Coordinates of C-alpha atoms in Angstrom, one line a residue:
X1 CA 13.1 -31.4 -14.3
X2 CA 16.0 -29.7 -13.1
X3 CA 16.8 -28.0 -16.6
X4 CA 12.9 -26.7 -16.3
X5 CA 13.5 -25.1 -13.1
X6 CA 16.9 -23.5 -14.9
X7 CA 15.4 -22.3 -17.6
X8 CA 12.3 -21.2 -16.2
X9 CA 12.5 -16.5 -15.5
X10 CA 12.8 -15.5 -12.0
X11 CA 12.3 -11.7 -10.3
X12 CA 15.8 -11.7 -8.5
X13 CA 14.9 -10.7 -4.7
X14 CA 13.7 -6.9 -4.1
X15 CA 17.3 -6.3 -2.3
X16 CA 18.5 -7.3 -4.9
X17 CA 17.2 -5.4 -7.1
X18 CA 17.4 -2.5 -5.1
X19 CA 21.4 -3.0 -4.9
X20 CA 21.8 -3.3 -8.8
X21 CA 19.4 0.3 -8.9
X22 CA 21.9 2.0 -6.9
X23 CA 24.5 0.8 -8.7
X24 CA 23.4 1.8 -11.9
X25 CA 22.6 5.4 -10.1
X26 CA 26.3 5.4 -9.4
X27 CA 26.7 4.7 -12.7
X28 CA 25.1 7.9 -13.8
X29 CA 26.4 10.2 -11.4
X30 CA 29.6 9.8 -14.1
X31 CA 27.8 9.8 -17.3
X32 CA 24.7 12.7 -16.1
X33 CA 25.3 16.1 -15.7
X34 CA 25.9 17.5 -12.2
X35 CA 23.5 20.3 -11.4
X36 CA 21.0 21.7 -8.8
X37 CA 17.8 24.6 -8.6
X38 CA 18.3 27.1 -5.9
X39 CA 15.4 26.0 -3.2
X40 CA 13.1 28.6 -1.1
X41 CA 11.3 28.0 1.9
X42 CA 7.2 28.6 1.1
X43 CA 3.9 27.9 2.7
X44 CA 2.1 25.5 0.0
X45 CA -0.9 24.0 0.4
X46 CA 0.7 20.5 1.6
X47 CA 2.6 22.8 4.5
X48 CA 5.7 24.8 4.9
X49 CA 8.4 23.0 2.7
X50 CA 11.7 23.6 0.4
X51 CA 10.4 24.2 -3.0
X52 CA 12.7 24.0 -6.6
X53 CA 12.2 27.4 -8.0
X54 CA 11.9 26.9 -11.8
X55 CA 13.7 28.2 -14.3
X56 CA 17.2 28.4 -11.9
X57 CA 18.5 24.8 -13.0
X58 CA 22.9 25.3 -13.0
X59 CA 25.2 22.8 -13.9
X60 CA 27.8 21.8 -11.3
X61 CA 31.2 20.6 -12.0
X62 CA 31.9 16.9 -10.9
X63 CA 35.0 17.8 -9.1
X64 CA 35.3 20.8 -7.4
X65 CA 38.3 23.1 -6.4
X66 CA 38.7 22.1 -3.4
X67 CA 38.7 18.2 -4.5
X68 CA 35.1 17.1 -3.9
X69 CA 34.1 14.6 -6.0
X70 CA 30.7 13.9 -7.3
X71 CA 31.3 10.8 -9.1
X72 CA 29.8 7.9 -6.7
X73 CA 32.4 4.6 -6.0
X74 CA 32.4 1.3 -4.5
X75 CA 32.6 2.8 -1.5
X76 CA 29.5 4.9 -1.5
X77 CA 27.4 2.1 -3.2
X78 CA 28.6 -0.2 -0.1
X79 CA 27.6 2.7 2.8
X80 CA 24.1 3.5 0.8
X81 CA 22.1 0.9 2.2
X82 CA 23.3 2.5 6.1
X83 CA 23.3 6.4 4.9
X84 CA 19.6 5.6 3.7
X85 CA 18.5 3.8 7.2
X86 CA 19.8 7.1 9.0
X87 CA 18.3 9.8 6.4
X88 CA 14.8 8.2 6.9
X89 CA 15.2 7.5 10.3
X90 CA 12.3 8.9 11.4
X91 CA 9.8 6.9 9.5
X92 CA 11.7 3.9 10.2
X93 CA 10.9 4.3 13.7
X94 CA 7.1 4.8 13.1
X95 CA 7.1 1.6 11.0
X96 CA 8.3 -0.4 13.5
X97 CA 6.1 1.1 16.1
X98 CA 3.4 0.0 13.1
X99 CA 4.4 -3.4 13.5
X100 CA 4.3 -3.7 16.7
X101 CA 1.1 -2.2 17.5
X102 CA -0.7 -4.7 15.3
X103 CA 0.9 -7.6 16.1
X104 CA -0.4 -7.1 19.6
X105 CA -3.6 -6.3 18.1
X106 CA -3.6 -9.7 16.2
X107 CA -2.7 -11.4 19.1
X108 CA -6.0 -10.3 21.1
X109 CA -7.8 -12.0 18.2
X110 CA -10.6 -9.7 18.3
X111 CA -10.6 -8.1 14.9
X112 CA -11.6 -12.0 13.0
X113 CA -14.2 -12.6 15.8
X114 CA -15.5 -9.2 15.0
X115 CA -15.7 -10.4 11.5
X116 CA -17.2 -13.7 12.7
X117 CA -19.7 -11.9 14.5
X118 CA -20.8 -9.9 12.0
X119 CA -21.7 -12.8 9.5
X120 CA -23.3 -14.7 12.3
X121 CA -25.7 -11.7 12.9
X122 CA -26.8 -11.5 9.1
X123 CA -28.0 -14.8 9.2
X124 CA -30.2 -15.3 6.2
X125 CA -29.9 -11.5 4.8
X126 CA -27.2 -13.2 2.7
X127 CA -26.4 -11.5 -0.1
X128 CA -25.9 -8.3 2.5
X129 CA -22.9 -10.1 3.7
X130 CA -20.6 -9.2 0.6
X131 CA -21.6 -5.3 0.8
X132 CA -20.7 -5.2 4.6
X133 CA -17.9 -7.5 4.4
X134 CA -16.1 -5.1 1.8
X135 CA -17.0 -2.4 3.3
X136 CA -15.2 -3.1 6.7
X137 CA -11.9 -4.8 4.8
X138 CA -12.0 -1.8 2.3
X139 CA -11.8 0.6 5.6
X140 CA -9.4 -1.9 6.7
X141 CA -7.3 -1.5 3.6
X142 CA -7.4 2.4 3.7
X143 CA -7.2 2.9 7.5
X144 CA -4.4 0.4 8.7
X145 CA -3.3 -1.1 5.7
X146 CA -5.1 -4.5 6.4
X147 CA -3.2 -6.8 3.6
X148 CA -0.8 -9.4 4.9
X149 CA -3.4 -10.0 7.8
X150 CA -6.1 -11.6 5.2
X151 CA -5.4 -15.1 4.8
X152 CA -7.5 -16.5 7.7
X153 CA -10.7 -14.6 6.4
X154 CA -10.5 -16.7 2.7
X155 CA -10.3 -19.6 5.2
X156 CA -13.9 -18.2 7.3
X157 CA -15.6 -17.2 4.3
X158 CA -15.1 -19.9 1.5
X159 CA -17.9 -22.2 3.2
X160 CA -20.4 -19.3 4.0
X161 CA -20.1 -18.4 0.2
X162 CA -20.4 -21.7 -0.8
X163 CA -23.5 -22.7 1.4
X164 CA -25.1 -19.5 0.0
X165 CA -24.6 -20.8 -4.1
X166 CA -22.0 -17.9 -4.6
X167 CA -18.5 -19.3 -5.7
X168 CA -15.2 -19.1 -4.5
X169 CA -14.1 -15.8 -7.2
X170 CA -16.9 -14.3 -5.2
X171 CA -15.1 -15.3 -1.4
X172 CA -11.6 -14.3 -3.2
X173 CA -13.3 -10.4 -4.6
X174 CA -14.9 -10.1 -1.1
X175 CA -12.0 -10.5 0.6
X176 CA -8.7 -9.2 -1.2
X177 CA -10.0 -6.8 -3.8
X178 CA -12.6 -4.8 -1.3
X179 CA -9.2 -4.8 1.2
X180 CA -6.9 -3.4 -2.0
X181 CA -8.8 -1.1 -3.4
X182 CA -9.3 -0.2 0.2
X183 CA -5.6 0.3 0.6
X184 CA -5.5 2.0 -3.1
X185 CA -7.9 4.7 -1.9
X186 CA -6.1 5.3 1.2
X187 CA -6.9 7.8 3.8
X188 CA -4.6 7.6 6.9
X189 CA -2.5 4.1 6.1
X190 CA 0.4 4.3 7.7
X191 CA 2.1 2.5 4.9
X192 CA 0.6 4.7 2.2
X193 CA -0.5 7.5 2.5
X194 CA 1.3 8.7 5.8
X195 CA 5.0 7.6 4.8
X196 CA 4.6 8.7 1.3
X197 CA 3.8 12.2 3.0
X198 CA 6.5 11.8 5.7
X199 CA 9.0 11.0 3.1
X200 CA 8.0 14.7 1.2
X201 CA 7.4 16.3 4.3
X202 CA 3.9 16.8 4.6
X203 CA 2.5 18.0 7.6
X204 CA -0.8 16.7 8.4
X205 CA -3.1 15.3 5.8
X206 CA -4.3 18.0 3.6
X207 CA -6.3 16.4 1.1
X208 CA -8.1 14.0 3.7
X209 CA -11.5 14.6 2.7
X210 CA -10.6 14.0 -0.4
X211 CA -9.3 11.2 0.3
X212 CA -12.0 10.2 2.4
X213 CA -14.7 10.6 -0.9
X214 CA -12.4 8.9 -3.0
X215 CA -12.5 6.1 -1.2
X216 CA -16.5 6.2 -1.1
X217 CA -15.9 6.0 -5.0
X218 CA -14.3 3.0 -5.3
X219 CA -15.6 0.9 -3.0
X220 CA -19.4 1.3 -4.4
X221 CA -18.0 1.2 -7.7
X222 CA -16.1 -2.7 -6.5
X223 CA -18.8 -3.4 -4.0
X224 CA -21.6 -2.5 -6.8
X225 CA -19.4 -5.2 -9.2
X226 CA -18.8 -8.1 -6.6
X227 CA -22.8 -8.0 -5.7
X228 CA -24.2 -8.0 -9.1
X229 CA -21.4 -10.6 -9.9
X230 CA -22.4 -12.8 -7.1
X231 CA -26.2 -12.6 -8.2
X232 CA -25.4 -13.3 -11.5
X233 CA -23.6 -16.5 -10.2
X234 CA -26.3 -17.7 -8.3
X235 CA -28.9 -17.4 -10.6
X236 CA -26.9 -19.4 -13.1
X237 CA -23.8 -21.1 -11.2
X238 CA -22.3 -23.2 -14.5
X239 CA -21.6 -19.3 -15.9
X240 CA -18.7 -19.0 -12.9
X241 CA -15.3 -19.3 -14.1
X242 CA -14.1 -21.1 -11.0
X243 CA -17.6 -23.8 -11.7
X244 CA -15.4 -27.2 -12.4
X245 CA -12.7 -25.7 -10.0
X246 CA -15.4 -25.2 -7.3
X247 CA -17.0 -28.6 -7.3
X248 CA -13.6 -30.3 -6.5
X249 CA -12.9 -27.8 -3.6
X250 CA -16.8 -28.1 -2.2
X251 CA -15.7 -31.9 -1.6
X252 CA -12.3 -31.0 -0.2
X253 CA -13.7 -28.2 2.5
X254 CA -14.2 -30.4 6.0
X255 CA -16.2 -29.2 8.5
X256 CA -18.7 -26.1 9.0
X257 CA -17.3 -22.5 9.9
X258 CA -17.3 -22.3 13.7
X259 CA -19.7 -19.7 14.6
X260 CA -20.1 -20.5 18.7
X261 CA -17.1 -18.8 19.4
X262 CA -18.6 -15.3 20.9
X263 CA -16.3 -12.0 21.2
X264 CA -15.2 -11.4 25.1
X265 CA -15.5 -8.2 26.6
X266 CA -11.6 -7.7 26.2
X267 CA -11.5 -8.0 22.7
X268 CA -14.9 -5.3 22.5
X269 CA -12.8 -3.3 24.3
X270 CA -9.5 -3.9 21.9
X271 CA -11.9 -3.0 19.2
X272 CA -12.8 0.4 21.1
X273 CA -9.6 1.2 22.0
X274 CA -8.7 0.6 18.4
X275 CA -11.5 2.8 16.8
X276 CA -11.1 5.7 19.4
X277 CA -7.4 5.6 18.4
X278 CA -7.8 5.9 14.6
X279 CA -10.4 9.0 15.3
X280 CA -7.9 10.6 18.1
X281 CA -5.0 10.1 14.4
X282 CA -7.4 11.4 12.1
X283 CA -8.2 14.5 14.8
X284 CA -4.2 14.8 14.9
X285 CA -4.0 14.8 11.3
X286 CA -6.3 17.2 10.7
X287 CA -6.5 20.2 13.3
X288 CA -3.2 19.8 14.8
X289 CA -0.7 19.0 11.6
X290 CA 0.5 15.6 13.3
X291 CA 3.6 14.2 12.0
X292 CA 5.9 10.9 12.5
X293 CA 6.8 11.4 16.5
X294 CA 3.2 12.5 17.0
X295 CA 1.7 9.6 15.1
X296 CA 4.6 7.0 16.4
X297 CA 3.1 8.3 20.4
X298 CA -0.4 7.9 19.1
X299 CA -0.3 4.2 18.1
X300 CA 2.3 3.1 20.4
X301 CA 0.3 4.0 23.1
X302 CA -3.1 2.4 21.5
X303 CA -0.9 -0.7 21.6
X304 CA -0.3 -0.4 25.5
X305 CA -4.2 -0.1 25.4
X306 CA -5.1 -3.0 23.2
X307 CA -2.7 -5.3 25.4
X308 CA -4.1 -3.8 28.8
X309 CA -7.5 -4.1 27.4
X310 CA -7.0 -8.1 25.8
X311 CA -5.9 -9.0 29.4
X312 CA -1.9 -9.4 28.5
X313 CA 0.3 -9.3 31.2
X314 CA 4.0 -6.8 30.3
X315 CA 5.4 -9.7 29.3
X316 CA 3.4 -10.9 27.0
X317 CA 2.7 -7.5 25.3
X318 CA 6.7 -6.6 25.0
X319 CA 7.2 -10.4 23.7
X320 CA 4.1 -9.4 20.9
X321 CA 5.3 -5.9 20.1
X322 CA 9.1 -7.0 19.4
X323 CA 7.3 -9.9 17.4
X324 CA 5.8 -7.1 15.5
X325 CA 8.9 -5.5 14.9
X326 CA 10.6 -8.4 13.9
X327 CA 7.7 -9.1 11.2
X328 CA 8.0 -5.6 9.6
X329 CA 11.9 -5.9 9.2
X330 CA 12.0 -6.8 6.3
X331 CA 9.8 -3.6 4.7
X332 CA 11.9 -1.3 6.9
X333 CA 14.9 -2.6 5.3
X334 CA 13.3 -2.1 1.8
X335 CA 12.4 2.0 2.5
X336 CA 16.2 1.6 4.3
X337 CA 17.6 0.7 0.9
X338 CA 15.4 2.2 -1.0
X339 CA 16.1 5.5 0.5
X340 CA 20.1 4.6 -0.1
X341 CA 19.3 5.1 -3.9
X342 CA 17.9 8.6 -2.9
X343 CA 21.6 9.3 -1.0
X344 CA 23.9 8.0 -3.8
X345 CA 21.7 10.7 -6.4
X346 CA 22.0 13.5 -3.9
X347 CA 25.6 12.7 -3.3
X348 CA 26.4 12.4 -6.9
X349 CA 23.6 16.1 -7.8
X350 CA 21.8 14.1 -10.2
X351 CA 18.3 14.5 -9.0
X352 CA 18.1 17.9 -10.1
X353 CA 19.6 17.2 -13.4
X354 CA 16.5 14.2 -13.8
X355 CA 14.0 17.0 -12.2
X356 CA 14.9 19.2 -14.8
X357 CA 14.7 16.2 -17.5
X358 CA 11.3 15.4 -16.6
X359 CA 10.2 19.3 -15.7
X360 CA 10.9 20.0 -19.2
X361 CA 9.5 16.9 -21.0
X362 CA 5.9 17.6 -18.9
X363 CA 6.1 21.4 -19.1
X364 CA 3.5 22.2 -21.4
X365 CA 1.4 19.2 -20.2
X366 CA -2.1 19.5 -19.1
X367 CA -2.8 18.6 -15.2
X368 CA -4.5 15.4 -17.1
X369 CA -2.0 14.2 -18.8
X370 CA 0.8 14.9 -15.6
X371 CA -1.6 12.7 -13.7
X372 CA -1.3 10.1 -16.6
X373 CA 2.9 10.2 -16.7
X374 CA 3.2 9.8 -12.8
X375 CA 0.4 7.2 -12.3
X376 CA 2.3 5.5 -15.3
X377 CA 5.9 5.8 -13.9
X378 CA 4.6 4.7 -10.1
X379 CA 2.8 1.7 -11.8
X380 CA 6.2 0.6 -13.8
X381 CA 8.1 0.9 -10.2
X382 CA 5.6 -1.5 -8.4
X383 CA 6.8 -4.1 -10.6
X384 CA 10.1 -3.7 -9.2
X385 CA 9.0 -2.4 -5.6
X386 CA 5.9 -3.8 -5.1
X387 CA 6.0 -2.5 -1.0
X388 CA 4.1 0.5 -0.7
X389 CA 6.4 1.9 2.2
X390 CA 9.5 0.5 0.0
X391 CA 8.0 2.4 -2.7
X392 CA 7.5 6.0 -1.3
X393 CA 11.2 5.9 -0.2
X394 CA 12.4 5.2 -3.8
X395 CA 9.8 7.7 -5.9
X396 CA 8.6 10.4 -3.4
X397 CA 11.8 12.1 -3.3
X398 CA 11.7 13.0 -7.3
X399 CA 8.1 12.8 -7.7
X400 CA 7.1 15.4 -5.1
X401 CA 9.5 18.0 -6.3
X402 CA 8.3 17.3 -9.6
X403 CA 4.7 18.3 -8.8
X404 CA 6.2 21.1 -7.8
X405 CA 8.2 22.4 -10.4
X406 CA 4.8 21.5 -13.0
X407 CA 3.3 24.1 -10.7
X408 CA 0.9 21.1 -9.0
X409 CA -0.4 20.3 -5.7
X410 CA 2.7 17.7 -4.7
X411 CA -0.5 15.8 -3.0
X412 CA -0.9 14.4 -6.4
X413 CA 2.4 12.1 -6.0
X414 CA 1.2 10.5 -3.4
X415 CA -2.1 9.6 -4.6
X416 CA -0.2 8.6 -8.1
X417 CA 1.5 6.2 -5.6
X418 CA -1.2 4.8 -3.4
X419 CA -3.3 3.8 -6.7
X420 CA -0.5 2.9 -9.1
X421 CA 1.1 0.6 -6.3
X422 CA -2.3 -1.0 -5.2
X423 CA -4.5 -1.3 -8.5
X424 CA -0.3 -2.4 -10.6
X425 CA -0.5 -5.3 -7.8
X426 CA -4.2 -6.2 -7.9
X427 CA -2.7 -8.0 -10.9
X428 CA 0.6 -8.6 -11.2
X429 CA 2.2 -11.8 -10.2
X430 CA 5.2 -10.7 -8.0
X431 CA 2.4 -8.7 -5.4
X432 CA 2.7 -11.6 -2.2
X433 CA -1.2 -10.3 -0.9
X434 CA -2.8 -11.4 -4.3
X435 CA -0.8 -14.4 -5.0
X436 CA -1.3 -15.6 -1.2
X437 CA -5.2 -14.8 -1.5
X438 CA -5.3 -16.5 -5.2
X439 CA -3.4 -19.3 -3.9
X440 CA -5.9 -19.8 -0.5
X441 CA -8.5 -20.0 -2.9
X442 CA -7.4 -22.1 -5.4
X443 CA -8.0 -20.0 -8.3
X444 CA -5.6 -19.4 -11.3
X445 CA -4.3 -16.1 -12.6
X446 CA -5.8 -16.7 -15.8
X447 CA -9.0 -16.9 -14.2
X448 CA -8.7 -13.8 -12.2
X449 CA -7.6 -11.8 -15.0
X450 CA -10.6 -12.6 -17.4
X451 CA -12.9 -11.7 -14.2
X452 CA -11.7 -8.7 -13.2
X453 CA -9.8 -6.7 -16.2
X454 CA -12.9 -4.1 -17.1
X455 CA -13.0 -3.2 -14.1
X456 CA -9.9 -2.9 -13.2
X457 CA -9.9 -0.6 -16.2
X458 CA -12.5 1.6 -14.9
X459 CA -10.6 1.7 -11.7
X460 CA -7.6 2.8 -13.8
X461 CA -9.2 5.8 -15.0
X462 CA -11.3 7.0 -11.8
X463 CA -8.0 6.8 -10.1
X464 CA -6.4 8.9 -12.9
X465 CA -8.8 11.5 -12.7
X466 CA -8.2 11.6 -8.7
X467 CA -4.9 12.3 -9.1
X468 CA -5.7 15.6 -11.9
X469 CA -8.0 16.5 -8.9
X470 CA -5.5 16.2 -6.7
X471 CA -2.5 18.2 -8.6
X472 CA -5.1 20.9 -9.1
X473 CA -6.5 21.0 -5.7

């Protein structure tokens, strides 16, 4: 047994891996060339920012005259995780004011009683249930992020789908998948979309509606899938993949959903307060060019709202927001690291020198086939990074500046990273919200993948083509 466990291939930890990429950027501040583009100040259509200016690549000597080295050591690999903290700073705060916020939130209960209420109400309209239910998880996905929060819901909805002859792929499709591609098709997640654009420095949200269409997209193209799957299921239930799996779990499942449990006037008002505050954000976004302290003042103080309004006393809604905080450490610490990488390649001018690389290899490239290479490169560094947030700090920094030196829209690198992230963990094994919501519902990999891979092909491309919209926008 325990020379199974020895032999068997483990991911190291994503600190882990994160140390042994800065390393091996070290490494290559020795072995690369040294070099930087002269930058200029210009109003682009993702706001004022420093843009490369093409054609003005120089090589720069890895020791100066006046000693400066730019060969990285120990020493900087050791004070990169800390020089990364402090360089992102600023979205570090806002995540933890993220975390917070929707811990207290979660605490109120009142966004899985909203849920509860809303199957209640459909009653026998049954096969509406998967539609609507998508719909709000897939908003959930793309609004907030919803991903770690889904557990409880496989938990709710695994009996309802049973009782109505669906299966329990159906109850894992509704649930995770509407929520990921949700989050894929992001329009103001904080841990998407808005970091990824902090990180650049993008004000505001120029391509929100956009955004806002793509995510119409996918949702009727998954909800259109799940529905017809469902039927298909019912009509014939020994044609489910999960049929032998489901009989055992039908006799497992004790007890009916409780559905006498009626939302209080506190948690309709958390739910108010909540939907008043994303409009105020996407107002903020839009006509006044919000960025990081704005949006950090926006949902910190829907959180003092949300606490007021669920009836929590100061106590309880400080104890919840540092709860909060303590419950997002762990992904600050991954953009924190993640951003170190981004300081050792500065420190060492080797960023410029792999900008130039890749501005060269992509030069005569179509806006088609750039959207191909960067959706292909963020997918490959999900495997590594799966965190969205951890994610943006490690590729925005190259791939931004590399939209603009291709002469596209540097928009396009962040929806490269909310769809390669999301759609790369839909199915890999390393992505905790899919493993978590495959585990809940008993169902294997194998399964899942047969299910789900000709769609997840279609979503592929649609999201390929989104980002050529977006470079060319």
């Amino acid at each position: 047994m325990s020379k199974e466990k020895k032999g068997r291939f483990r991911l190291p930890h994503v600190l882990t891996l994160i140390f042994i990429l800065t390393v091996v950027i070290a490494v290559l501040s020795w072995i690369l060339p040294s070099g930087q583009f002269d930058y200029e100040l210009m109003d682009t259509a993702a706001g004022e920012r420093e843009v490369a200016i093409a054609g003005t690549y120089h090589v720069v000597e890895k020791v100066a005259e006046d000693g400066t080295d730019l060969r990285q050591g120990l020493a900087q690999v050791l004070m990169a995780p800390g020089r990364g903290i402090q360089s992102i700073v600023e979205v570090l705060a806002f995540v933890f004011i993220i975390g917070g916020v929707f811990q207290i939130m979660a605490k109120t209960n009142a966004m899985t009683l909203g849920i509860q209420k809303i199957v209640k109400k459909l009653g026998t309209k049954e096969i509406l249930i998967i539609p609507i239910l998508m719909a709000l998880f897939g908003l959930g996905g793309s609004t907030f992020g919803m991903s770690d929060e889904l557990v409880p819901f496989y938990i709710l909805i695994m009996p309802i789908m049973f009782a109505m002859g669906y299966d329990s792929m159906t109850t894992f499709m509704t649930v995770c998948l509407s929520a990921t591609v949700g989050y894929a098709a992001s329009t103001i997640n904080p841990f998407a979309v808005l970091i990824a654009q902090g990180v650049v420095g993008i004000q505001g949200n120029p391509q929100l509606i956009f955004r806002m269409v793509q995510w119409v997209i996918m949702m009727v193209i998954i909800i259109g899938f799940v529905t017809w799957r469902a039927l298909q299921v019912k009509k014939n239930p020994e044609k489910s993949i999960t049929y032998q799996d489901d009989i055992v779990k039908k006799r497992e499942m004790t007890g009916d959903v409780d559905f006498t449990q009626d939302m209080t006037t506190r948690q309709k008002l958390v739910i108010t307060v909540f939907v008043a505050g994303m409009v105020l954000v996407v107002i903020g976004l839009v006509k006044w060019g919000w960025y990081m302290n704005e949006l950090s003042m926006c949902f910190f103080g829907m959180g003092l709202l949300m606490g007021i309004a669920g009836g929590m006393n100061e106590t309880e809604i400080a104890e919840e927001f540092l709860a909060g905080v303590k419950d997002i450490a762990f992904a600050a610490m991954v953009i924190g690291f993640c951003s170190g990488i981004m300081v050792v390649a500065q420190e060492g001018m080797i960023i410029d020198t792999i900008l130039n690389a890749l501005s060269n290899l992509v030069a005569n490239a179509s806006n088609a086939l750039f959207a191909v290479i960067l959706y292909i490169v963020q997918s490959l560094l999900t495997l590594l990074v799966p965190s969205s947030s951890g994610l943006a700090a490690l590729s925005m920094p190259i791939m931004a500046p590399l939209c603009d030196l291709h002469g596209a829209n540097p928009e396009a690198a962040v929806t490269a990273l909310q769809y390669g992230n999301q759609l790369t963990n839909l199915m890999s094994p390393v992505a905790g919200t899919t493993v978590a919501g495959l585990a809940v519902c008993k169902i294997s990999f194998g399964q899942w993948w047969k299910t789900i891979w000709k769609v997840w092909l279609l979503l592929t491309v649609v999201a390929i083509v989104f980002v050529a919209v977006s470079a060319s926008m």
